[in-house]
PDB file of C-alpha atoms in Angstrom:
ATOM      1  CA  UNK V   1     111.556 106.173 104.741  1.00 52.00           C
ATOM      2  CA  UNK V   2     112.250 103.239 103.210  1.00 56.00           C
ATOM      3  CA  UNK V   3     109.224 102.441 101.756  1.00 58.00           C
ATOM      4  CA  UNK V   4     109.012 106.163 100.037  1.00 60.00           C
ATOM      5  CA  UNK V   5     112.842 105.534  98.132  1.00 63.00           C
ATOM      6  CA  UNK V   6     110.977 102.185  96.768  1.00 60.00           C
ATOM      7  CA  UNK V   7     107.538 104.150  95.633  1.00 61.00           C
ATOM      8  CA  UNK V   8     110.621 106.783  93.904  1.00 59.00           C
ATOM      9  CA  UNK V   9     112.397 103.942  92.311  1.00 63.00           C
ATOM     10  CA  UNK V  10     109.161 102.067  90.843  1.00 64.00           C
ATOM     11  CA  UNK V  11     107.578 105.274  89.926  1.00 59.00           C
ATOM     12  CA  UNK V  12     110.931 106.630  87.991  1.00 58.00           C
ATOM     13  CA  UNK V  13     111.063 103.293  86.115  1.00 60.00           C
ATOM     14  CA  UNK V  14     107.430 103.813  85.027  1.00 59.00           C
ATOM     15  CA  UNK V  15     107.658 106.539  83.925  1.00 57.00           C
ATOM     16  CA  UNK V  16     111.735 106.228  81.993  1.00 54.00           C
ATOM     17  CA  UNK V  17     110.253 103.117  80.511  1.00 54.00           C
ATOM     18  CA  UNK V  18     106.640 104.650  79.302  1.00 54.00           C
ATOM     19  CA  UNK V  19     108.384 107.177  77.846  1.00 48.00           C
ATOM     20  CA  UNK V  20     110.728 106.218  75.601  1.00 49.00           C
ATOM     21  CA  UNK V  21     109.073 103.057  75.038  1.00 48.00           C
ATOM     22  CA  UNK V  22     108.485 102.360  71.092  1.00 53.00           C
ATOM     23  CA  UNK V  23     104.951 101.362  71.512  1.00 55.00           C
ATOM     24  CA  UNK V  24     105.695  98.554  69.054  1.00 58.00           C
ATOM     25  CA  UNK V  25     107.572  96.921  71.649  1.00 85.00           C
ATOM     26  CA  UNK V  26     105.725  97.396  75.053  1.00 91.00           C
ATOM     27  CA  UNK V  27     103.781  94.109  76.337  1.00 94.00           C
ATOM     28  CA  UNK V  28     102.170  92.452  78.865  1.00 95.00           C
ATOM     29  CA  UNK V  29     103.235  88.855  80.166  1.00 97.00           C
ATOM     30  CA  UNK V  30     101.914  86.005  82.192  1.00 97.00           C
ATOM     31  CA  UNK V  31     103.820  83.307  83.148  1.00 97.00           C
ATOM     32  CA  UNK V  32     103.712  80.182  85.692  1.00 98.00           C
ATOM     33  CA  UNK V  33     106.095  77.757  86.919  1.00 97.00           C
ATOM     34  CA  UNK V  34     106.523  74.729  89.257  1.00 98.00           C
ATOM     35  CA  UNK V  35     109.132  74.185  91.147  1.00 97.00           C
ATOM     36  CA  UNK V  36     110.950  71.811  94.048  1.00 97.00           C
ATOM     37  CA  UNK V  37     111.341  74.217  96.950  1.00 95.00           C
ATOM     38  CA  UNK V  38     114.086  72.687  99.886  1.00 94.00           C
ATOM     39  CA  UNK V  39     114.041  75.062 102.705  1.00 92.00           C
ATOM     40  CA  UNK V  40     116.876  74.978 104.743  1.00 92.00           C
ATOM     41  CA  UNK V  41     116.825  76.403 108.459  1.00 89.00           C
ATOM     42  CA  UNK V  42     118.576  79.327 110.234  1.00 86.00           C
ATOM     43  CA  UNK V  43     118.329  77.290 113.397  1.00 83.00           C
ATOM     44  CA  UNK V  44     118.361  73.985 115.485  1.00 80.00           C
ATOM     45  CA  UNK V  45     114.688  72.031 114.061  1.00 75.00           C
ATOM     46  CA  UNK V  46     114.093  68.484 114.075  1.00 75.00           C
ATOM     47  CA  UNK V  47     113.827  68.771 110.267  1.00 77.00           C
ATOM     48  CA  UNK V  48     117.387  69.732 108.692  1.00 81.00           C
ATOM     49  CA  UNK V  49     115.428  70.686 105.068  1.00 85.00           C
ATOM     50  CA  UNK V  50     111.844  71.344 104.330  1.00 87.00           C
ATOM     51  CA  UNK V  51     110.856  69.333 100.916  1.00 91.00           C
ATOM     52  CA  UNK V  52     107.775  71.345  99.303  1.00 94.00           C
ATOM     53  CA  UNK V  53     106.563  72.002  96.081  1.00 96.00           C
ATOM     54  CA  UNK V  54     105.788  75.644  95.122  1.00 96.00           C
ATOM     55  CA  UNK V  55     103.709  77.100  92.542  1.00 97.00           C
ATOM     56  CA  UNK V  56     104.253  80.759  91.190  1.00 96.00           C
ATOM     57  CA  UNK V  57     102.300  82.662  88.876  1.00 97.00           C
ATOM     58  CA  UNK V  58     103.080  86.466  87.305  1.00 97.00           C
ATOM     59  CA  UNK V  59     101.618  88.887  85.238  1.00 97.00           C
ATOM     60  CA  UNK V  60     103.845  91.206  84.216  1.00 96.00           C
ATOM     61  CA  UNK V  61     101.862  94.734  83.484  1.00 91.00           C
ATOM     62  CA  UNK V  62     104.874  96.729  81.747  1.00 90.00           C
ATOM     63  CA  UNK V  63     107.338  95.549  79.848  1.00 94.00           C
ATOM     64  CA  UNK V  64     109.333  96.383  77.001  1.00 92.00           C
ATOM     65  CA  UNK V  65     111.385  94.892  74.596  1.00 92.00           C
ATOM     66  CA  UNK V  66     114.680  96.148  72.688  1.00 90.00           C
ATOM     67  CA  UNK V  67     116.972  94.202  69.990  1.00 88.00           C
ATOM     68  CA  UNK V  68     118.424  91.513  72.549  1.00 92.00           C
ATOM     69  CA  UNK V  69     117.119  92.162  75.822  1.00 94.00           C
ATOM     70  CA  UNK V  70     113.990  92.934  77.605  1.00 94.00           C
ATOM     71  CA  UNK V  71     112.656  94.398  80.934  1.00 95.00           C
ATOM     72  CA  UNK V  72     109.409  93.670  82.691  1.00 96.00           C
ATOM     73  CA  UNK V  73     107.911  95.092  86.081  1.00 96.00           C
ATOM     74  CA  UNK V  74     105.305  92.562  87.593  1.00 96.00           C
ATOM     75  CA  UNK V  75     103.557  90.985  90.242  1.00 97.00           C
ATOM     76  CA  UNK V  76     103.732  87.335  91.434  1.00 94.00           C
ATOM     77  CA  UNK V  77     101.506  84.860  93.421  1.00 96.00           C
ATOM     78  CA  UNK V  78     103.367  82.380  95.150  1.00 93.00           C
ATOM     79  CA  UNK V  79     101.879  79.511  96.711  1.00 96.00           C
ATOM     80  CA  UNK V  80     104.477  76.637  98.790  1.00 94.00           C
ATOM     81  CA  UNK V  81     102.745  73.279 100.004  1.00 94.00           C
ATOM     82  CA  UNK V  82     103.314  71.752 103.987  1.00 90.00           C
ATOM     83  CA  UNK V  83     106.669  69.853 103.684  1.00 88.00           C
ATOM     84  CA  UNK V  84     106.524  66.416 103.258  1.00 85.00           C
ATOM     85  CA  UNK V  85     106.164  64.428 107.176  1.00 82.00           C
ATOM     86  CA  UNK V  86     109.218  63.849 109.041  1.00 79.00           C
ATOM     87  CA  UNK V  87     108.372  61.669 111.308  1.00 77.00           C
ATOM     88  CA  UNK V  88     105.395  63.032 113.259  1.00 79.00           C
ATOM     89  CA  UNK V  89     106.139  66.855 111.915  1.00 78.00           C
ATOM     90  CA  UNK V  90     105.200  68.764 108.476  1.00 79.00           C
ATOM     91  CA  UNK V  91     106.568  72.015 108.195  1.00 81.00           C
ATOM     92  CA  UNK V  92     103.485  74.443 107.204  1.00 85.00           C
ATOM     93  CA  UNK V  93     102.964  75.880 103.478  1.00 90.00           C
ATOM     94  CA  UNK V  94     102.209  79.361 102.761  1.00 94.00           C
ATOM     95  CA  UNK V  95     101.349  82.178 100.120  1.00 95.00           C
ATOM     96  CA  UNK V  96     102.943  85.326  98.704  1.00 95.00           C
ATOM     97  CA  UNK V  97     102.307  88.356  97.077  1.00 96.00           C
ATOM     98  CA  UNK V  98     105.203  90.388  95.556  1.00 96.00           C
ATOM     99  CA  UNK V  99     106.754  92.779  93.121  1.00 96.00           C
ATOM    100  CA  UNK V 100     109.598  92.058  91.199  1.00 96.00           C
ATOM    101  CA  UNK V 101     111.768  93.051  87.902  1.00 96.00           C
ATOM    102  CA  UNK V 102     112.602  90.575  85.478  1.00 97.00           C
ATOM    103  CA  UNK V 103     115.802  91.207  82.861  1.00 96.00           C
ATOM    104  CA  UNK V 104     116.723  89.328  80.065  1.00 96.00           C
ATOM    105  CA  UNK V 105     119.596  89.035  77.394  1.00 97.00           C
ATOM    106  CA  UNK V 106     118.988  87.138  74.489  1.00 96.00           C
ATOM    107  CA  UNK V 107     121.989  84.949  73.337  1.00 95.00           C
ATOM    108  CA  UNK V 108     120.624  83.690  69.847  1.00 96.00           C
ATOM    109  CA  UNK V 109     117.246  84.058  67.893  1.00 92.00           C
ATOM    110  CA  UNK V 110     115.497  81.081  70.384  1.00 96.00           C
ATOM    111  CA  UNK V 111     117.483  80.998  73.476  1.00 97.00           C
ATOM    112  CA  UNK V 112     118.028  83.568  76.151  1.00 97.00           C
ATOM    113  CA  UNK V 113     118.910  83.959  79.821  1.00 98.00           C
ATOM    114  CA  UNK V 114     117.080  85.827  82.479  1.00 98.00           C
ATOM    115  CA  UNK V 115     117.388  87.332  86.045  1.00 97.00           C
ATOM    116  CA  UNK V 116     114.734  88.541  88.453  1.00 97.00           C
ATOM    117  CA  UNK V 117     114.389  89.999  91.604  1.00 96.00           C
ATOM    118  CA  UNK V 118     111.925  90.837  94.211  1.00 96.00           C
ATOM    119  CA  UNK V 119     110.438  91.472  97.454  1.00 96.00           C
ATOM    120  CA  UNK V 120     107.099  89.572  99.034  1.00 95.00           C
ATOM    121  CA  UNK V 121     104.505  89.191 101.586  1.00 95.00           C
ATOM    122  CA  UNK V 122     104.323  86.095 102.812  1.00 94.00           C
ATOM    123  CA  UNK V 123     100.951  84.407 104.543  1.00 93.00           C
ATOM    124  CA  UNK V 124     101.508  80.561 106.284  1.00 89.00           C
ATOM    125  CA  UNK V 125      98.314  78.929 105.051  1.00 85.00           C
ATOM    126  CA  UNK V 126      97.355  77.149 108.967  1.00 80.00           C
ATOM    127  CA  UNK V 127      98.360  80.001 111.233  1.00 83.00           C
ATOM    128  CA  UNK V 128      97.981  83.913 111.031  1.00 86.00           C
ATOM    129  CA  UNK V 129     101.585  85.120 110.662  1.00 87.00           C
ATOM    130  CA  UNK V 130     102.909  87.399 108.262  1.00 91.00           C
ATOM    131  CA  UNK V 131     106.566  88.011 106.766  1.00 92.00           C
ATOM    132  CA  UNK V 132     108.808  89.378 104.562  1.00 93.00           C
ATOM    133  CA  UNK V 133     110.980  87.553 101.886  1.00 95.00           C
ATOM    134  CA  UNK V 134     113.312  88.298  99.159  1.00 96.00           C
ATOM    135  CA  UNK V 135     113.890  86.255  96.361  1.00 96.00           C
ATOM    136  CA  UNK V 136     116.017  85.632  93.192  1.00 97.00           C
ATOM    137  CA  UNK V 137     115.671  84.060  90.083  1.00 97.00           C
ATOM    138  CA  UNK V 138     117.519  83.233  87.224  1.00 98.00           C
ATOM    139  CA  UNK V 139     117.833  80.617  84.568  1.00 98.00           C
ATOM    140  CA  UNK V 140     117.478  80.231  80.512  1.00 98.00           C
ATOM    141  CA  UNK V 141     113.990  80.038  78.541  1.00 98.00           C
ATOM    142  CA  UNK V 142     113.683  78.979  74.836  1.00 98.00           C
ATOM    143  CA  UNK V 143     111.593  80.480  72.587  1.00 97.00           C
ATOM    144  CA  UNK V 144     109.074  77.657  71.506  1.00 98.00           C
ATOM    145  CA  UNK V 145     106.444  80.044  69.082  1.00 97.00           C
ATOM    146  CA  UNK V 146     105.891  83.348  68.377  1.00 94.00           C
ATOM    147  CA  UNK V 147     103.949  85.281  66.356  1.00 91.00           C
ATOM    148  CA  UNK V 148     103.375  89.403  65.517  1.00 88.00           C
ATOM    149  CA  UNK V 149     101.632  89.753  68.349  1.00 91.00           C
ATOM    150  CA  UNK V 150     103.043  87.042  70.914  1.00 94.00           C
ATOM    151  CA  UNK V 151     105.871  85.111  72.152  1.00 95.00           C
ATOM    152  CA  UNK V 152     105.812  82.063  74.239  1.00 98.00           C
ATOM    153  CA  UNK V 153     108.910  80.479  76.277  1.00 98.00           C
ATOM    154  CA  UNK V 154     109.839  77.661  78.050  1.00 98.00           C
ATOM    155  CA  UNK V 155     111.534  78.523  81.245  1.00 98.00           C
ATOM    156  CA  UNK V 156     114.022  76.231  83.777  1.00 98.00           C
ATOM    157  CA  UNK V 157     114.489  78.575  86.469  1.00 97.00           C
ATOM    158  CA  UNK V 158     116.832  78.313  89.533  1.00 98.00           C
ATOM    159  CA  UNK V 159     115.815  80.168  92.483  1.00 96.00           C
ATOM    160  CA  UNK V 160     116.705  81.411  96.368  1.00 97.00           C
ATOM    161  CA  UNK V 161     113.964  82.240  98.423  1.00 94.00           C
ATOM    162  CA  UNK V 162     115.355  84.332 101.255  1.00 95.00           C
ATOM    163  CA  UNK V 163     112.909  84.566 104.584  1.00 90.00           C
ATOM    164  CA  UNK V 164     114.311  85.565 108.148  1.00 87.00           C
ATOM    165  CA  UNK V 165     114.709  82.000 109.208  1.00 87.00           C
ATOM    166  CA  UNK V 166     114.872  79.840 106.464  1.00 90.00           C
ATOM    167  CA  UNK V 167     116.509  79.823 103.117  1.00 95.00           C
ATOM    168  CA  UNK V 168     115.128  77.624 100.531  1.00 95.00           C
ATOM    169  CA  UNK V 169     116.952  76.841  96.719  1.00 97.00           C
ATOM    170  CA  UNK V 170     114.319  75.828  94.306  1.00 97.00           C
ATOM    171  CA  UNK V 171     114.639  74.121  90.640  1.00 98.00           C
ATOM    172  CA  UNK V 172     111.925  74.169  87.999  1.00 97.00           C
ATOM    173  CA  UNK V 173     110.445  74.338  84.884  1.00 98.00           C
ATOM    174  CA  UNK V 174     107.601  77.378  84.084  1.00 98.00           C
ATOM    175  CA  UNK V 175     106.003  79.271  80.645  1.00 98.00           C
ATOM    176  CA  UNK V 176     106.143  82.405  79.997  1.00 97.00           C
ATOM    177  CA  UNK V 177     103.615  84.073  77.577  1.00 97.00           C
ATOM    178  CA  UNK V 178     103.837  87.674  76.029  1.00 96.00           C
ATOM    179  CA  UNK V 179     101.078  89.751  73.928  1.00 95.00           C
ATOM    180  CA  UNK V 180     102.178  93.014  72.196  1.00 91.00           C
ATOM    181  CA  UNK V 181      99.173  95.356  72.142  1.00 84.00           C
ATOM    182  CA  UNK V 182     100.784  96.661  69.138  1.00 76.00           C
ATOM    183  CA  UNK V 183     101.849  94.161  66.310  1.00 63.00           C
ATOM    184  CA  UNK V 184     105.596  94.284  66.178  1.00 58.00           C
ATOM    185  CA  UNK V 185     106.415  95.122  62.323  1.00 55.00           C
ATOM    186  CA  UNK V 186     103.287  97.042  61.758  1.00 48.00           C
ATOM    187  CA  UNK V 187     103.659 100.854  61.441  1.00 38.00           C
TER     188      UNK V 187
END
């Protein structure tokens, strides 16, 4: 049951979005960031925090822009290394695949803050396990260029990466690139 109230919610924001989107400000996105992922445990483990670096990658597939703010449904690719050793012992690394929304307010012409959330599959890379996350992101990005039919940011964002037995706080620094399919300004 659960899974049909998400399928409702992600097919009523398609389709609020599409339509009253002013196709001058719909676009698409792609974006990648690397972060410092410490993964702290839900239990007794010989390693109190897992040290790991994680890269994600996104394409967001519709998004839309207004005045000072902008929306974006995508999908991410998440990839976290093995731990460094403790001693004898590496924690293992793993991938994701997810959904998630992105938000964003813009505070002046170049600067703007942003939140996401979103829901993944996760995959450990050295043994055949599957589960569930959650995660959150938020942080500021600067616009650094832009153009009629682009934008591109710099992004520092600060995230929690919620799994069943571990939660893990990650810092880093990412770009974020959007294309308008139709040039903002023309008519």
């Amino acid at each position: 049951m659960k899974g049909k109230r998400l399928y409702l919610i992600v097919l009523l924001f398609l389709i609020t979005t599409s339509l009253s989107a002013d196709s001058e400000r719909q676009y698409y996105a792609a974006s990648s960031s690397l972060s410092y992922y410490l993964g702290i445990p839900h239990f007794e483990d010989e390693i109190p925090a897992r040290s790991s670096m994680a890269l994600t990658t996104t394409v967001g597939f519709l998004g839309y822009q207004g005045n000072n703010w902008e929306t974006v449904l995508q999908a991410h690719i998440y990839s976290v290394s093995n731990s460094l050793p403790f001693g004898n012992y590496r924690a293992r690394g793993f991938n994701s695949l997810g959904l998630s929304i992105l938000g964003s307010w813009s505070v002046s012409d170049r600067y703007s803050l942003f939140i996401q959330g979103g829901s993944e599959v996760n995959f450990y890379k050295q043994i055949e396990e599957v589960f569930a996350s959650f995660s959150f992101k938020l942080g500021p990005q600067f616009l650094i260029a832009e153009g009629t039919d682009h934008q591109i940011f710099l992004t520092a964002p600060l995230s929690v990466h919620l799994r069943k037995e571990i939660t893990a706080l990650q810092a880093g620094i990412g770009v974020r690139y959007l294309v308008f399919p139709f040039k903002r300004g023309d008519t």
